């Protein structure tokens, strides 16, 4: 006797379009409604409230609020911090990802864990640590004061705090990407006589360029929006150490709501712009991977 094939249910009852598992219609509607309601309540309503309060006295008052010299200084300082932090963490991220993904060495797991440290440590705690190390009463405070070097309540301290909270962004984006790609192309290039720099520039970098851009976008967004660590090390000195998030807090505490929400709306606009660029990069990366998979398929 021939073995009887196991009874199978029609695919239409178990799977939907393109093999996706289907659920009852009411359950799908419920999940979508919960997701949309959650996003509206936690994201869209606060964003709308920021812009409504910023424009409550008209468009002229909105733009006039940016003429305040302290607000202008905070914008310039925020951009300066981002310009310093992003290239430094880009360099560190590429180097760390290359070392972790391409080489085996003692302490590799420790390095990976340390890269994740800012995700686990509160930014306020990170700022406090820098105060304890570089502050006037800190470990290095007397030496820094003797050499007329000011770290805390000055721009260098803000840079250090921003570097700490943003340095995992590029590395964490590149490590899985480079591990997935493997070492075959680099080994082939070295076998053909290419130097280490030539291999990186012509083989490794083209393969990770979109991952680098994605990491840079995230790093820049976090650098411009960081509040906790910067608040601890800055001292809130107007016209000297106030970044844009700190300026929003100062204006709000002074009951200058129009200027506070106007400055906050600028941060919201930068965040939305970052999300749009992030989505475009993700879309392009997926498209590139699909095309590469199609080419490799025999």
Tab-separated table of C-alpha atoms in Angstrom:
chain	number	residue	atom	x	y	z
A	1	UNK	CA	0.000	0.000	0.000
A	2	UNK	CA	1.151	3.505	-0.755
A	3	UNK	CA	1.558	5.796	2.235
A	4	UNK	CA	-1.305	8.163	2.554
A	5	UNK	CA	-0.337	11.836	2.372
A	6	UNK	CA	-1.331	13.807	5.471
A	7	UNK	CA	-4.466	15.816	5.122
A	8	UNK	CA	-3.751	19.437	4.475
A	9	UNK	CA	-6.007	22.400	4.942
A	10	UNK	CA	-6.498	24.792	2.064
A	11	UNK	CA	-3.787	27.424	2.020
A	12	UNK	CA	-6.388	30.156	1.773
A	13	UNK	CA	-7.612	29.376	5.280
A	14	UNK	CA	-4.184	29.602	6.838
A	15	UNK	CA	-2.285	32.108	4.793
A	16	UNK	CA	-3.065	35.327	3.099
A	17	UNK	CA	-1.356	37.214	0.319
A	18	UNK	CA	2.344	36.378	-0.146
A	19	UNK	CA	2.207	33.677	2.540
A	20	UNK	CA	1.433	35.964	5.476
A	21	UNK	CA	-0.604	34.396	8.286
A	22	UNK	CA	-4.066	35.916	8.485
A	23	UNK	CA	-6.117	36.713	11.568
A	24	UNK	CA	-9.800	37.536	11.994
A	25	UNK	CA	-10.738	40.902	10.573
A	26	UNK	CA	-11.826	42.297	13.936
A	27	UNK	CA	-8.463	41.357	15.449
A	28	UNK	CA	-6.557	43.118	12.662
A	29	UNK	CA	-8.676	46.247	13.095
A	30	UNK	CA	-8.129	46.153	16.863
A	31	UNK	CA	-4.351	45.897	16.545
A	32	UNK	CA	-4.181	48.690	13.982
A	33	UNK	CA	-6.431	50.918	16.094
A	34	UNK	CA	-4.288	50.305	19.192
A	35	UNK	CA	-1.073	51.083	17.317
A	36	UNK	CA	-2.462	54.229	15.696
A	37	UNK	CA	-4.071	55.438	18.928
A	38	UNK	CA	-0.865	54.861	20.861
A	39	UNK	CA	1.171	56.841	18.319
A	40	UNK	CA	-1.381	59.662	18.167
A	41	UNK	CA	-1.505	59.969	21.958
A	42	UNK	CA	2.255	59.764	22.595
A	43	UNK	CA	3.669	61.342	19.433
A	44	UNK	CA	1.324	63.320	17.225
A	45	UNK	CA	-0.607	65.185	19.935
A	46	UNK	CA	2.551	66.441	21.733
A	47	UNK	CA	4.078	67.501	18.405
A	48	UNK	CA	0.909	69.304	17.410
A	49	UNK	CA	0.781	71.009	20.822
A	50	UNK	CA	4.350	72.288	20.384
A	51	UNK	CA	3.599	73.930	17.043
A	52	UNK	CA	0.202	75.278	18.154
A	53	UNK	CA	1.721	76.958	21.215
A	54	UNK	CA	4.658	78.264	19.178
A	55	UNK	CA	2.264	79.950	16.706
A	56	UNK	CA	-0.350	81.120	19.203
A	57	UNK	CA	0.688	84.790	18.801
A	58	UNK	CA	1.117	84.647	15.044
A	59	UNK	CA	3.799	83.862	12.536
A	60	UNK	CA	5.637	87.144	13.087
A	61	UNK	CA	6.012	86.525	16.808
A	62	UNK	CA	7.185	83.016	15.985
A	63	UNK	CA	10.037	84.158	13.766
A	64	UNK	CA	10.817	87.117	16.012
A	65	UNK	CA	11.497	84.702	18.882
A	66	UNK	CA	14.565	83.442	17.010
A	67	UNK	CA	16.048	86.953	17.055
A	68	UNK	CA	16.787	86.567	20.756
A	69	UNK	CA	20.607	86.562	21.109
A	70	UNK	CA	20.602	83.755	23.691
A	71	UNK	CA	18.452	81.566	21.449
A	72	UNK	CA	20.717	82.275	18.478
A	73	UNK	CA	23.733	81.368	20.597
A	74	UNK	CA	22.108	78.111	21.704
A	75	UNK	CA	21.422	77.181	18.072
A	76	UNK	CA	25.020	77.896	17.078
A	77	UNK	CA	26.374	75.944	20.050
A	78	UNK	CA	24.117	72.980	19.302
A	79	UNK	CA	25.338	72.876	15.707
A	80	UNK	CA	28.963	73.240	16.858
A	81	UNK	CA	28.619	70.313	19.275
A	82	UNK	CA	27.118	68.173	16.514
A	83	UNK	CA	29.877	69.147	14.077
A	84	UNK	CA	32.497	68.039	16.629
A	85	UNK	CA	30.778	64.910	17.960
A	86	UNK	CA	29.630	63.341	14.700
A	87	UNK	CA	33.037	63.079	12.925
A	88	UNK	CA	34.766	61.845	16.091
A	89	UNK	CA	32.185	59.154	16.737
A	90	UNK	CA	32.111	58.284	13.042
A	91	UNK	CA	35.847	57.607	13.153
A	92	UNK	CA	35.553	55.592	16.362
A	93	UNK	CA	32.512	53.683	15.127
A	94	UNK	CA	34.113	52.605	11.860
A	95	UNK	CA	37.341	51.582	13.597
A	96	UNK	CA	35.550	49.669	16.371
A	97	UNK	CA	33.169	47.936	13.975
A	98	UNK	CA	36.022	46.955	11.662
A	99	UNK	CA	38.035	45.515	14.557
A	100	UNK	CA	35.093	43.592	16.052
A	101	UNK	CA	33.671	42.289	12.779
A	102	UNK	CA	36.902	41.431	10.959
A	103	UNK	CA	39.376	40.302	13.643
A	104	UNK	CA	39.580	37.916	16.582
A	105	UNK	CA	41.423	39.263	19.621
A	106	UNK	CA	41.429	39.023	23.393
A	107	UNK	CA	38.890	41.363	24.975
A	108	UNK	CA	36.595	41.465	21.958
A	109	UNK	CA	33.499	40.735	24.050
A	110	UNK	CA	34.562	43.341	26.600
A	111	UNK	CA	34.902	45.980	23.860
A	112	UNK	CA	31.462	45.092	22.509
A	113	UNK	CA	29.958	45.400	25.989
A	114	UNK	CA	31.623	48.770	26.582
A	115	UNK	CA	30.211	50.079	23.315
A	116	UNK	CA	26.731	49.276	24.621
A	117	UNK	CA	27.387	51.012	27.955
A	118	UNK	CA	25.717	54.363	27.088
A	119	UNK	CA	22.498	52.481	26.323
A	120	UNK	CA	22.422	51.177	29.896
A	121	UNK	CA	23.716	54.210	31.816
A	122	UNK	CA	21.426	57.174	32.421
A	123	UNK	CA	22.691	60.346	30.675
A	124	UNK	CA	22.362	62.196	33.982
A	125	UNK	CA	24.673	59.665	35.622
A	126	UNK	CA	27.137	60.047	32.751
A	127	UNK	CA	27.172	63.815	33.235
A	128	UNK	CA	27.672	63.400	36.969
A	129	UNK	CA	30.652	61.090	36.356
A	130	UNK	CA	32.322	63.778	34.239
A	131	UNK	CA	31.728	66.307	37.014
A	132	UNK	CA	33.347	63.951	39.533
A	133	UNK	CA	36.359	63.455	37.264
A	134	UNK	CA	36.881	66.896	35.712
A	135	UNK	CA	35.089	69.200	38.170
A	136	UNK	CA	36.901	71.611	40.455
A	137	UNK	CA	36.662	69.121	43.335
A	138	UNK	CA	37.080	66.092	41.085
A	139	UNK	CA	39.976	63.738	40.535
A	140	UNK	CA	41.609	65.861	37.838
A	141	UNK	CA	40.090	69.174	38.891
A	142	UNK	CA	43.101	70.624	40.766
A	143	UNK	CA	45.491	69.732	37.921
A	144	UNK	CA	43.167	71.233	35.306
A	145	UNK	CA	42.767	74.398	37.370
A	146	UNK	CA	46.553	74.739	37.779
A	147	UNK	CA	46.918	74.586	33.995
A	148	UNK	CA	43.979	76.951	33.385
A	149	UNK	CA	41.940	74.268	31.607
A	150	UNK	CA	38.198	74.423	32.138
A	151	UNK	CA	36.158	71.338	31.314
A	152	UNK	CA	33.022	71.446	33.445
A	153	UNK	CA	30.585	74.342	32.951
A	154	UNK	CA	32.310	74.962	29.630
A	155	UNK	CA	32.046	73.786	26.031
A	156	UNK	CA	34.646	70.946	26.364
A	157	UNK	CA	32.508	69.303	29.050
A	158	UNK	CA	29.440	69.494	26.801
A	159	UNK	CA	31.421	67.906	23.977
A	160	UNK	CA	32.572	65.057	26.250
A	161	UNK	CA	29.050	64.389	27.513
A	162	UNK	CA	27.666	64.405	23.968
A	163	UNK	CA	30.421	62.072	22.764
A	164	UNK	CA	29.574	59.622	25.536
A	165	UNK	CA	25.857	59.371	24.798
A	166	UNK	CA	26.307	59.174	21.008
A	167	UNK	CA	29.366	56.999	20.441
A	168	UNK	CA	27.497	53.645	20.128
A	169	UNK	CA	25.316	54.823	17.231
A	170	UNK	CA	27.681	54.304	14.291
A	171	UNK	CA	29.436	51.253	15.729
A	172	UNK	CA	26.199	49.453	16.576
A	173	UNK	CA	24.875	50.059	13.064
A	174	UNK	CA	28.027	48.815	11.326
A	175	UNK	CA	28.981	45.770	13.433
A	176	UNK	CA	26.131	43.450	12.311
A	177	UNK	CA	26.382	44.755	8.746
A	178	UNK	CA	30.104	43.998	8.499
A	179	UNK	CA	29.716	40.627	10.219
A	180	UNK	CA	27.048	39.659	7.704
A	181	UNK	CA	29.296	40.572	4.778
A	182	UNK	CA	32.198	38.461	6.027
A	183	UNK	CA	35.884	38.749	5.084
A	184	UNK	CA	35.946	37.094	1.663
A	185	UNK	CA	36.142	40.273	-0.410
A	186	UNK	CA	38.854	41.822	1.793
A	187	UNK	CA	40.906	38.610	1.704
A	188	UNK	CA	40.595	38.474	-2.082
A	189	UNK	CA	41.766	42.079	-2.391
A	190	UNK	CA	44.774	41.427	-0.135
A	191	UNK	CA	45.626	38.305	-2.127
A	192	UNK	CA	45.653	40.387	-5.301
A	193	UNK	CA	48.203	42.754	-3.757
A	194	UNK	CA	46.050	45.582	-2.401
A	195	UNK	CA	47.248	47.358	0.733
A	196	UNK	CA	45.159	47.600	3.893
A	197	UNK	CA	44.125	51.182	3.094
A	198	UNK	CA	43.269	50.316	-0.516
A	199	UNK	CA	41.209	47.361	0.686
A	200	UNK	CA	39.275	49.541	3.101
A	201	UNK	CA	38.740	52.398	0.644
A	202	UNK	CA	37.768	50.343	-2.411
A	203	UNK	CA	36.184	47.215	-0.886
A	204	UNK	CA	35.012	47.709	2.703
A	205	UNK	CA	33.804	51.312	2.511
A	206	UNK	CA	31.530	50.891	-0.546
A	207	UNK	CA	29.842	47.941	1.187
A	208	UNK	CA	29.087	49.878	4.382
A	209	UNK	CA	28.490	53.398	3.068
A	210	UNK	CA	24.728	53.316	3.651
A	211	UNK	CA	25.200	51.908	7.128
A	212	UNK	CA	27.621	54.749	7.852
A	213	UNK	CA	25.094	57.315	6.634
A	214	UNK	CA	22.386	55.732	8.775
A	215	UNK	CA	24.635	55.822	11.851
A	216	UNK	CA	25.626	59.430	11.182
A	217	UNK	CA	21.962	60.455	10.979
A	218	UNK	CA	21.199	58.845	14.342
A	219	UNK	CA	24.336	60.309	15.934
A	220	UNK	CA	23.539	63.799	14.697
A	221	UNK	CA	19.946	63.600	15.937
A	222	UNK	CA	21.019	62.466	19.409
A	223	UNK	CA	23.810	65.058	19.596
A	224	UNK	CA	21.448	67.941	18.838
A	225	UNK	CA	18.694	66.718	21.140
A	226	UNK	CA	20.683	65.538	24.173
A	227	UNK	CA	19.543	67.103	27.427
A	228	UNK	CA	20.370	65.011	30.510
A	229	UNK	CA	24.148	64.674	30.363
A	230	UNK	CA	24.594	68.156	28.887
A	231	UNK	CA	22.398	69.676	31.591
A	232	UNK	CA	24.660	68.315	34.346
A	233	UNK	CA	27.991	69.473	32.887
A	234	UNK	CA	26.894	72.789	31.355
A	235	UNK	CA	25.884	74.847	34.379
A	236	UNK	CA	23.081	76.503	32.313
A	237	UNK	CA	25.142	79.661	31.729
A	238	UNK	CA	23.229	81.761	29.234
A	239	UNK	CA	25.262	82.817	26.251
A	240	UNK	CA	28.096	80.421	27.187
A	241	UNK	CA	26.953	76.829	27.757
A	242	UNK	CA	23.278	76.626	26.815
A	243	UNK	CA	22.430	74.321	23.932
A	244	UNK	CA	19.020	74.521	22.291
A	245	UNK	CA	17.335	71.909	24.564
A	246	UNK	CA	18.657	73.752	27.630
A	247	UNK	CA	17.449	77.069	26.218
A	248	UNK	CA	13.954	75.601	25.860
A	249	UNK	CA	13.977	74.670	29.547
A	250	UNK	CA	15.242	78.101	30.614
A	251	UNK	CA	12.625	79.955	28.549
A	252	UNK	CA	9.831	77.719	29.826
A	253	UNK	CA	10.871	78.220	33.440
A	254	UNK	CA	10.870	81.990	32.780
A	255	UNK	CA	7.244	81.703	31.556
A	256	UNK	CA	8.288	82.849	28.086
A	257	UNK	CA	6.116	80.240	26.449
A	258	UNK	CA	6.139	81.543	22.883
A	259	UNK	CA	9.925	81.584	22.674
A	260	UNK	CA	10.169	78.263	24.510
A	261	UNK	CA	7.788	76.471	22.171
A	262	UNK	CA	9.314	78.190	19.140
A	263	UNK	CA	12.731	76.816	20.067
A	264	UNK	CA	11.139	73.442	20.808
A	265	UNK	CA	9.451	73.469	17.398
A	266	UNK	CA	12.859	73.850	15.775
A	267	UNK	CA	14.039	70.728	17.597
A	268	UNK	CA	10.856	68.929	16.510
A	269	UNK	CA	11.414	69.993	12.914
A	270	UNK	CA	14.988	68.688	13.025
A	271	UNK	CA	13.716	65.415	14.515
A	272	UNK	CA	11.084	65.016	11.796
A	273	UNK	CA	13.647	65.819	9.107
A	274	UNK	CA	15.933	63.187	10.619
A	275	UNK	CA	13.131	60.607	10.493
A	276	UNK	CA	12.407	61.394	6.851
A	277	UNK	CA	16.076	61.043	5.887
A	278	UNK	CA	16.322	57.867	7.984
A	279	UNK	CA	13.304	56.371	6.205
A	280	UNK	CA	14.734	57.243	2.787
A	281	UNK	CA	18.071	55.654	3.661
A	282	UNK	CA	16.354	52.507	4.995
A	283	UNK	CA	14.256	52.259	1.845
A	284	UNK	CA	17.291	52.615	-0.376
A	285	UNK	CA	19.248	50.054	1.667
A	286	UNK	CA	16.425	47.507	1.324
A	287	UNK	CA	16.196	48.166	-2.395
A	288	UNK	CA	19.955	47.732	-2.800
A	289	UNK	CA	19.913	44.447	-0.860
A	290	UNK	CA	17.036	43.096	-2.954
A	291	UNK	CA	18.869	43.979	-6.149
A	292	UNK	CA	22.058	42.356	-4.874
A	293	UNK	CA	20.151	39.208	-3.899
A	294	UNK	CA	18.519	39.098	-7.348
A	295	UNK	CA	21.916	39.368	-9.073
A	296	UNK	CA	23.424	36.589	-6.918
A	297	UNK	CA	20.475	34.241	-7.476
A	298	UNK	CA	21.316	31.837	-10.364
